[in-house]
XYZ file of C-alpha atoms in Angstrom:
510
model
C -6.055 56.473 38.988
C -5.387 57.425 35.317
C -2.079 54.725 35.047
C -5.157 52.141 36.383
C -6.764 52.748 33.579
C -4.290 51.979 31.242
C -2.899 49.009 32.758
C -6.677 47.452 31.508
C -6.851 48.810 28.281
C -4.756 45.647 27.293
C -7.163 42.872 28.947
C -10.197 44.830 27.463
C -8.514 44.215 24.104
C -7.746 40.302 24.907
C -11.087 39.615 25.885
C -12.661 41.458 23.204
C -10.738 39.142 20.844
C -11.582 35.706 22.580
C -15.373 36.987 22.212
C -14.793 37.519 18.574
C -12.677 34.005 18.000
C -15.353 32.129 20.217
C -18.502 33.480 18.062
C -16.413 32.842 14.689
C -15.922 29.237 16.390
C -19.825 28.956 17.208
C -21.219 30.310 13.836
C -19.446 27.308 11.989
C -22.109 24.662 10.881
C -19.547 21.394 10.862
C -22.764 19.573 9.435
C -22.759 21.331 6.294
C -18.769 21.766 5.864
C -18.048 17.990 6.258
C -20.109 16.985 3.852
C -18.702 19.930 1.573
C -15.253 18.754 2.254
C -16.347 15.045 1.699
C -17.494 15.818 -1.644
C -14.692 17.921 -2.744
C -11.832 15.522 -1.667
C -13.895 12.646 -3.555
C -13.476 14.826 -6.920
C -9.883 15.127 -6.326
C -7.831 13.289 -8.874
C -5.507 11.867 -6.162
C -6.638 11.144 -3.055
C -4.327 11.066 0.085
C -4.111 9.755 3.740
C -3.821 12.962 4.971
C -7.063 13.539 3.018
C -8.440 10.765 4.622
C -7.079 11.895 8.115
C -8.741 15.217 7.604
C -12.269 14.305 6.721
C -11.824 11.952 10.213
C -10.998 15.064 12.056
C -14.246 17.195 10.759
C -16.669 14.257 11.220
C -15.592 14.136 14.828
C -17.211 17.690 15.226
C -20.132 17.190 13.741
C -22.869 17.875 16.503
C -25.797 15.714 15.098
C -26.135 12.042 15.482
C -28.355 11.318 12.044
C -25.856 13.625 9.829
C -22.639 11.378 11.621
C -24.396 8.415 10.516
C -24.637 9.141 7.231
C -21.451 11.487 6.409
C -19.592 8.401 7.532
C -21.019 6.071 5.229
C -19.682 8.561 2.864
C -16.382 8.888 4.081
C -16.134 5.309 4.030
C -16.736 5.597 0.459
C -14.449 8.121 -0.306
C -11.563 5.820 1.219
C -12.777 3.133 -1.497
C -12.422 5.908 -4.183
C -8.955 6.692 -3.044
C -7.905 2.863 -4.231
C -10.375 2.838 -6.953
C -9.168 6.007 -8.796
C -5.250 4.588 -9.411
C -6.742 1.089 -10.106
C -8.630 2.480 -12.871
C -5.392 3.657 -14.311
C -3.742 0.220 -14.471
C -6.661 -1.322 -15.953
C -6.007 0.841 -19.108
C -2.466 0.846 -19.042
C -1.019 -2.109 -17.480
C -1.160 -5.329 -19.836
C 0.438 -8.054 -17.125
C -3.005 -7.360 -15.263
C -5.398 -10.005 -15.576
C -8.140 -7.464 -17.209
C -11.049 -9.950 -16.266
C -10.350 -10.409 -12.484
C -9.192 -6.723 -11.902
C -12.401 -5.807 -13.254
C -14.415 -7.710 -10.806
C -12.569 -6.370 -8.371
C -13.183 -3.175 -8.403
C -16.575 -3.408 -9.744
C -17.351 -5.034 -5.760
C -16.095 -1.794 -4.775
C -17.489 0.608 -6.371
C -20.858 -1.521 -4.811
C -19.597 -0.403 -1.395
C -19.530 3.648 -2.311
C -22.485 5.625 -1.453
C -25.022 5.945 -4.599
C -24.736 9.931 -2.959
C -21.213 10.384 -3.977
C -21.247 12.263 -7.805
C -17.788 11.154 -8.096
C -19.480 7.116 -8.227
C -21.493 7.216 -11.318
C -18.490 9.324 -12.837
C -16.197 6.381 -11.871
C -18.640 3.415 -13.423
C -18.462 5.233 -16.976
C -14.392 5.217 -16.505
C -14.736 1.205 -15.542
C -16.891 0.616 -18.521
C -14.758 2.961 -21.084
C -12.001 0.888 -19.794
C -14.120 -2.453 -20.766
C -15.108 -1.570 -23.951
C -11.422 -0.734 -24.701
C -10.678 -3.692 -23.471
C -12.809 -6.181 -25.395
C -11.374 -4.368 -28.925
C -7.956 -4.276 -27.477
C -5.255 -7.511 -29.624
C -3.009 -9.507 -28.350
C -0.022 -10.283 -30.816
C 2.034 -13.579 -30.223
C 5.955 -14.009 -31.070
C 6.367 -16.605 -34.220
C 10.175 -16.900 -33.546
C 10.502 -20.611 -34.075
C 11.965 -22.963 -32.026
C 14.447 -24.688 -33.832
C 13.073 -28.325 -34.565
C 9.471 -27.875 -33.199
C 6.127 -26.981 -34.806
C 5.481 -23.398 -35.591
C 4.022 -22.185 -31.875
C 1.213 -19.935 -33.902
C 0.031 -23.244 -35.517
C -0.411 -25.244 -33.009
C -1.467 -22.771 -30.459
C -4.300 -21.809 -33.025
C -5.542 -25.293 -33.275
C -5.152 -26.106 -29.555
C -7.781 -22.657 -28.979
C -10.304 -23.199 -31.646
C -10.423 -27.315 -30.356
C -10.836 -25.895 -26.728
C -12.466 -23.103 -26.747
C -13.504 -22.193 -30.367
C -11.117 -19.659 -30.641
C -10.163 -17.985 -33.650
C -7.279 -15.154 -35.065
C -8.646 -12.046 -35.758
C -9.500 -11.969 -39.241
C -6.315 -11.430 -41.524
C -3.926 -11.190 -38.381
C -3.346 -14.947 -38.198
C -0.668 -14.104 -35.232
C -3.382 -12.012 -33.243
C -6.362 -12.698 -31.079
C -8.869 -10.669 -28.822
C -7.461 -9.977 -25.549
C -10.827 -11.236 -23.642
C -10.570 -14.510 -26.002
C -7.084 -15.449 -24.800
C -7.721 -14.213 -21.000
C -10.665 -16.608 -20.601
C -8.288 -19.903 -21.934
C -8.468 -21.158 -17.999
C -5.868 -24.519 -19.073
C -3.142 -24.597 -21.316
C -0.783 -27.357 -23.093
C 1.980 -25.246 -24.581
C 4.571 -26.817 -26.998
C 8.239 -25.357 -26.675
C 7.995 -21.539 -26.325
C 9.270 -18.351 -25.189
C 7.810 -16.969 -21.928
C 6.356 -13.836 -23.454
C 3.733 -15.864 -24.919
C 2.827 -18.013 -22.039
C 2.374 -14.738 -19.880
C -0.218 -13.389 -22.246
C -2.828 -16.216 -21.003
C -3.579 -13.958 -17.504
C -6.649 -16.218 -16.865
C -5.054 -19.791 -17.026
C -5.399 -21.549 -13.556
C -3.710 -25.435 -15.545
C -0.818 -25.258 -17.761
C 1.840 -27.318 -19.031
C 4.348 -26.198 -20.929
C 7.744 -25.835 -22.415
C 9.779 -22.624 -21.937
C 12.639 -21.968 -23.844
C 14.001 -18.810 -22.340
C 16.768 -19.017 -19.541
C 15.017 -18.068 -16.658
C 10.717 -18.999 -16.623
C 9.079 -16.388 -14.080
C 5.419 -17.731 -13.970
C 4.462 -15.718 -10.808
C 2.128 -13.302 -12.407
C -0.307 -15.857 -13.657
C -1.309 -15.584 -10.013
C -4.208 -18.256 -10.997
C -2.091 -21.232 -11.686
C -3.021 -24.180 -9.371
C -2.058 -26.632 -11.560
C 1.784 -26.649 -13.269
C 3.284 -28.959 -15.713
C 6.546 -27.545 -16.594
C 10.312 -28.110 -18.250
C 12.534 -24.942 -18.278
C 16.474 -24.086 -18.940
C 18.068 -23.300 -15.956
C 15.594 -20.849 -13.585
C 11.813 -21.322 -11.863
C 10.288 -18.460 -10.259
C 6.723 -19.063 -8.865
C 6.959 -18.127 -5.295
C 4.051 -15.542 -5.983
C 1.765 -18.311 -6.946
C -0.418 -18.891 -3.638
C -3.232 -20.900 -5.135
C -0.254 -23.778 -6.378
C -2.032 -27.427 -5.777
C -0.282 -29.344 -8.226
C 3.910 -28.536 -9.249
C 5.092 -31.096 -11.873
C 8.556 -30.576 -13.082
C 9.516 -32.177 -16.302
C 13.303 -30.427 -16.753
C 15.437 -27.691 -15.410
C 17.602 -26.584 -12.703
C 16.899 -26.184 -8.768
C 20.175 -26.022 -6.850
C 20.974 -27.922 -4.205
C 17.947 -26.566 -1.410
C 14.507 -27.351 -1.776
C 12.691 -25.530 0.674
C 8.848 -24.873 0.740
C 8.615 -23.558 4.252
C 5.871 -21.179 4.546
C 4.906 -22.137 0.332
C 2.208 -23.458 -1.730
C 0.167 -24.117 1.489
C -2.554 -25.920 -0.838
C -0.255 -28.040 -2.586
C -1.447 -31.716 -3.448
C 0.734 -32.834 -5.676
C 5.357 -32.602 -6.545
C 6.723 -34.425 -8.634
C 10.811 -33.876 -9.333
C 12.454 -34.987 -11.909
C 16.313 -37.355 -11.319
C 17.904 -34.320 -12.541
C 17.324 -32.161 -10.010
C 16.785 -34.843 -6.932
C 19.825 -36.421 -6.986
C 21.594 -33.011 -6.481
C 19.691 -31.722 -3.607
C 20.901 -32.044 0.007
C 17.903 -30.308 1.585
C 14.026 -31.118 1.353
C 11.989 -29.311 3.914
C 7.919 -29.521 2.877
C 6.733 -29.024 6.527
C 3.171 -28.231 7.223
C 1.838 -29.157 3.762
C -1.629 -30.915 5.275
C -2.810 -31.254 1.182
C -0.110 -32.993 0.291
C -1.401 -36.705 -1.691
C 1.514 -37.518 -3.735
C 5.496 -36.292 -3.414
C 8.004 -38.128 -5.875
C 11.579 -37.408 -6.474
C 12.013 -39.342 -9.643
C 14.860 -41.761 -9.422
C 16.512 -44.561 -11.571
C 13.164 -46.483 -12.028
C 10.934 -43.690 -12.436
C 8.061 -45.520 -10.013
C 4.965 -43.825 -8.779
C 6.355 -43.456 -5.310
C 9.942 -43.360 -6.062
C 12.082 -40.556 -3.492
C 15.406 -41.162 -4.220
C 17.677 -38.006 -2.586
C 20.865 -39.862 -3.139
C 22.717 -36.570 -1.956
C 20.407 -35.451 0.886
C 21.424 -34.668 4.472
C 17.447 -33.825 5.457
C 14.773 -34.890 4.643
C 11.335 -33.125 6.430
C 8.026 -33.696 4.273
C 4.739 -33.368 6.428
C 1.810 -34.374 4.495
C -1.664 -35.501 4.415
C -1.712 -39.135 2.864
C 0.569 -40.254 0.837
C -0.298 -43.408 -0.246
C 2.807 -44.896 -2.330
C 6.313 -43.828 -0.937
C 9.687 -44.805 -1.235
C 12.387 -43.137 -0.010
C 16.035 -44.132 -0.350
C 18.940 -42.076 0.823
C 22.677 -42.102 0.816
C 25.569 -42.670 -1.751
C 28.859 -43.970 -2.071
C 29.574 -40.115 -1.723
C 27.112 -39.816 1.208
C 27.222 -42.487 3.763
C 25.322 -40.514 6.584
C 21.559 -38.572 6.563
C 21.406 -36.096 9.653
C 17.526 -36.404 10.078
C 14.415 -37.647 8.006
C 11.288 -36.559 9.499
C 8.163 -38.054 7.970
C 4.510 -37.737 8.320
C 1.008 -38.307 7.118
C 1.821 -41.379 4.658
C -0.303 -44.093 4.113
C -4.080 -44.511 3.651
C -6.924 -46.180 2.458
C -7.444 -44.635 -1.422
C -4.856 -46.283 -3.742
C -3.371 -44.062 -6.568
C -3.527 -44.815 -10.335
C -0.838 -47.249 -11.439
C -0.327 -48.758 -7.823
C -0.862 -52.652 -8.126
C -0.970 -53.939 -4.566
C -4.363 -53.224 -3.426
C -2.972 -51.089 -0.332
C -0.724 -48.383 0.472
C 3.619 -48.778 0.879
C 5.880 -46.638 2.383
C 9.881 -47.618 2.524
C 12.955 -46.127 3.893
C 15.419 -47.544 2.156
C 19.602 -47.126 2.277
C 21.327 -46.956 -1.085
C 23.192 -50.433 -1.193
C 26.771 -49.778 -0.928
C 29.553 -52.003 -2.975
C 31.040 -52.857 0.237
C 27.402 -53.726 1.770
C 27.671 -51.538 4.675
C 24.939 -49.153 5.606
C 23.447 -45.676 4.975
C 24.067 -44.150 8.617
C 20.987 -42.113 9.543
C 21.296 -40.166 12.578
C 17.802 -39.355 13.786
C 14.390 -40.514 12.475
C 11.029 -39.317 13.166
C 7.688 -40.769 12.067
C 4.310 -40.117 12.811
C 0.744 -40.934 11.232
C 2.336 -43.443 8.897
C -0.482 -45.719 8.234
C 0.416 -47.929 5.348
C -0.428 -51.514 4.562
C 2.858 -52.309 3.544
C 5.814 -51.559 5.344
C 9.935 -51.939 4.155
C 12.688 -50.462 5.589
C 16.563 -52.204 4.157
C 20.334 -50.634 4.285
C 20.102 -48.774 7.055
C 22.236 -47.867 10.435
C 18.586 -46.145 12.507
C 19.494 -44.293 15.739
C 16.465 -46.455 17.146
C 14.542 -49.010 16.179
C 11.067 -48.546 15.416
C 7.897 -49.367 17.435
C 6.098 -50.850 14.961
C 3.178 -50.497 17.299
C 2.975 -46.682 15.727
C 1.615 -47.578 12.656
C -1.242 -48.625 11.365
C -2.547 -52.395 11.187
C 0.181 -54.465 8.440
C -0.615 -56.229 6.149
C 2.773 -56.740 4.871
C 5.941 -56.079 6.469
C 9.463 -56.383 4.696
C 12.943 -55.931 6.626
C 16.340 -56.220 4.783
C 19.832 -55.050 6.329
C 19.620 -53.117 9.242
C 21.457 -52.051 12.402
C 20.963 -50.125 15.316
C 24.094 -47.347 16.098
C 26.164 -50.025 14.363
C 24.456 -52.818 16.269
C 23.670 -55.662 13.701
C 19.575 -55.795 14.523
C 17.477 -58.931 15.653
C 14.000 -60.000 15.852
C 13.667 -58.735 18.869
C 14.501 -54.696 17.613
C 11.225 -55.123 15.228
C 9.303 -54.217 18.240
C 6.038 -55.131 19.312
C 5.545 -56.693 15.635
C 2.934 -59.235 17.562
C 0.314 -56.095 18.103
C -0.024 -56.715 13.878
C -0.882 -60.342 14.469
C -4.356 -60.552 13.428
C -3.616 -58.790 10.217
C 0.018 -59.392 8.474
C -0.147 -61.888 5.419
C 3.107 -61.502 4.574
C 6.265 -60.929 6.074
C 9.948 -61.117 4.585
C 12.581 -60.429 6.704
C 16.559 -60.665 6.004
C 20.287 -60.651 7.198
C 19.414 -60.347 11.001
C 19.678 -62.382 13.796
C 17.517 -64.919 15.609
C 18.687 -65.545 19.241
C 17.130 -68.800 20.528
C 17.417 -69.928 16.935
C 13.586 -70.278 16.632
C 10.835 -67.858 15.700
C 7.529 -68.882 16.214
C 4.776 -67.614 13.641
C 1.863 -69.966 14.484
C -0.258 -66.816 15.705
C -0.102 -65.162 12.677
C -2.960 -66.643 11.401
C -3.586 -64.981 7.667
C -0.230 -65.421 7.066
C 0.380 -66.563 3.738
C 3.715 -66.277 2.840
C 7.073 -65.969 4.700
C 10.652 -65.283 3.385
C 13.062 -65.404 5.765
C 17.102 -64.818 5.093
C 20.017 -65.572 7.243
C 23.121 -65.456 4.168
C 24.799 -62.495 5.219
C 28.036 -63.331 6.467
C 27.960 -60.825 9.679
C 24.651 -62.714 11.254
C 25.883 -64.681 14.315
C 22.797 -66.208 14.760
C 20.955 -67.836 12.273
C 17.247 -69.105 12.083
C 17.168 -73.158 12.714
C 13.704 -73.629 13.116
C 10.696 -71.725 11.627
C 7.103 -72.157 13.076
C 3.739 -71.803 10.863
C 0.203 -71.550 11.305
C -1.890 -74.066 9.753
C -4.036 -72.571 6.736
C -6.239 -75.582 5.326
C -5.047 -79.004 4.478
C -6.107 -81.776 2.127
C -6.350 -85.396 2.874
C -2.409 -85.966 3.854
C -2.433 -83.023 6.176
C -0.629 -80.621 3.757
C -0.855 -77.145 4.294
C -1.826 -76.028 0.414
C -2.605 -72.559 1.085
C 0.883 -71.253 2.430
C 3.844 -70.398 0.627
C 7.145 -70.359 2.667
C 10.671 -69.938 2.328
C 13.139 -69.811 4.634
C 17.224 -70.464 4.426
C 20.387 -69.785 5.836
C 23.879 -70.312 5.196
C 25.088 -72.417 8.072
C 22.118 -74.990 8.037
C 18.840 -76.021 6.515
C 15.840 -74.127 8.658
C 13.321 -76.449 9.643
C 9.567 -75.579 8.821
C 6.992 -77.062 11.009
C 3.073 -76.395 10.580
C 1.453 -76.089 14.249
C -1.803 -78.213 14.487
């Protein structure tokens, strides 16, 4: 009976202890220490995730559904303090911040922390130290001049007070307020060293000249507008709100690839330097695009001449003038141009024909053969004028895709080395009731007779059969009549047609 006895001496003990533990457990108010806890992590100077994580932990074990409610909205607050607190920091220290949109930023959070938290107000006296320090803080610009240009102090000086009526601080005629140069939104920048042009955090349109080897723009993270000429190195790949990339001089490479880039971009323009060394162009996706040139010998408002390009994809919104032409001496075949969204009904600035042109056009070759191109795509091309010249397609085109003509202009072409006819511009009847002028050269006529007489706004026809591989030339050309005077002579058409084996007959149907 007595070794009974001791046998439950030991489970006397354990329960006695689990009593003890499970009153400790009961007599804890979780109310009161989460909200303890909440305050004391929001006073911390650094605030973790495994802070975070904790406080998540206690407010799962609070009991009362009013106290949850609210202890969370603080919680929530605290996780905004945990970004603010470090943020802070950078304001004061870090000059490639823009001061002015940092600011803001964390001014809308601070609104979203709990008026209850002490650690809020202590945080808004921090923001506006930093402000004040801020507003008397200088910014000092580099007067190394560029040899044979304008002092860059000068001219930037009279450029800000024009603009903006901005002035050097007094006595410091290299020097200005910090919040006076970060509010300069656009910027025309003579030849310069990139230090300077970085000190304008605020500027959303610049043009400019940068001497230094390499220009890294990407944090002005405002730019959307970008007028530049550099040495030998562009880096903006940071700069998401890009509409508008001008490129005066530099260096690109031989790729030119915007996949998954400058989403909002409107406007490229490239100079000769660069395009005629690229072999790749891929701007897929890029439903802003208005206006793409690739400067080439002419310089023309839609001029895309990628002498040394092997693909060509460029998927935009409306383009209104473009012309493409491909190939070299050095480059005889394209493996794939993919075009879309050219063509429209607003006509850019400097465009004379009152509607839009696209062209695909083969460089012409000393020997006159043909730029091979070995697949073609295009889709939502809408122009009124249509050329395509110098060029072996892997197809010929329905013309039936596009958009009513109103002019349509064919010179050499072949299909997979198949000198082309009439009959490969297909369905070219469907534009009928709108085409007013069509020119249309070195191909071949079978029958020997193309009648136009439906085409009635046609006003002018050009029609060439010269080049020595055509087999079968044009003999006789039919016309619609326009209006006539007393003899019957059609006054309001202007034709031409000729070939080298024979005079083409021209007949006006009645």
């Amino acid at each position: 009976m007595k070794m009974n006895k001791i046998y439950l001496l030991p489970l006397l003990l354990l329960m006695l202890l689990f009593a003890c533990k499970k009153n400790n457990q009961e007599s804890i108010d979780y109310n009161v220490l989460t909200e303890q806890r909440i305050n004391e992590v929001a006073e911390q100077p650094v605030i973790k995730e495994d802070d975070i994580a904790s406080l998540g932990r206690l407010l799962e074990k609070v009991t009362d559904n009013g106290t949850k409610t609210r202890l969370t909205v603080l919680l929530e607050g605290v996780k905004q303090i945990k970004d603010i607190i470090p943020a802070i920091g950078a304001l004061r220290t870090n000059p490639e911040l823009n001061f002015q949109e940092a600011y803001k930023q964390l001014e809308n959070k601070l609104k979203l922390v709990s008026d209850q938290l002490p650690r809020k107000a202590k945080l808004q006296r921090e923001l506006e130290d930093a402000k004040a320090s801020y507003n008397a803080e200088e910014v000092e610009f580099d007067t190394t001049p560029v040899p044979g240009q304008q002092s860059f102090i000068e001219t930037l000086t009279r450029f800000l007070a024009a603009n903006y009526n901005i002035k050097p601080i007094t006595g410091k005629p290299n020097r200005f307020s910090r919040a006076d140069i970060e509010r300069v939104d656009s910027l025309v920048a003579w030849p310069t060293t990139l230090v300077n042009i970085r000190k304008f955090k605020g500027v959303k349109k610049l043009e400019a000249t940068i001497v230094d080897e390499i220009a890294d723009l990407n944090s002005l993270t405002g730019l959307e507008s970008l007028k530049i000429g550099y040495k030998n190195e562009l880096k903006i790949e940071q700069l998401r709100q890009l509409k508008h990339l001008v490129i005066t001089a530099g260096k690109w490479g031989e790729v030119l690839d915007f996949t998954g880039r400058y989403d909002l971009l409107e406007t490229l323009v490239i100079p000769r330097s660069i395009a005629e060394n690229l072999t790749t162009v891929l701007l897929p996706n890029k439903q802003h695009l208005t206006k793409v040139v690739f400067t080439g010998r002419y310089g023309g408002i839609g001029d895309a001449a990628l002498p040394g390009a092997k693909r060509v994809v460029i998927e935009a919104k409306e383009v209104n003038a473009f012309f493409l032409t491909i190939g070299s001496e050095t480059n005889r075949e394209v493996d794939e141009v993919k075009l879309s969204g050219f063509g429209g009904a607003t006509i850019p600035e400097g465009l004379n024909e009152p509607y839009s042109q696209f062209a695909i056009n083969g460089a012409i070759l000393p020997d006159r053969s043909l730029i091979k191109l070995k697949k073609l795509e295009l889709s939502n091309i809408t122009p009124g004028k249509f050329s395509l010249a110098n060029i072996d397609l892997p197809n010929a085109i329905d013309l039936a895709t596009l958009a009513p003509l109103r002019y349509l202009s064919y010179g050499a072409f072949s299909i997979n080395a198949r000198r082309a006819t009439f009959s490969d511009l297909l369905h070219i009847a469907q534009h009928k009731e709108t085409l007013e002028a069509i020119g249309i050269n070195e191909i071949d006529f079978p029958g020997a007779t193309l009648d136009l007489s439906d085409y009635k706004k046609l006003t002018q026809v050009s029609l060439s059969t010269q080049e020595k591989h055509i087999t079968q030339p044009l003999r006789k050309l039919i016309i619609s009549k326009k209006t006539q005077d007393a003899q019957g002579t059609c006054n309001d058409c202007f034709v031409e047609a000729w070939s080298s084996v024979g005079e083409v007959e021209i007949t006006v149907a009645n």
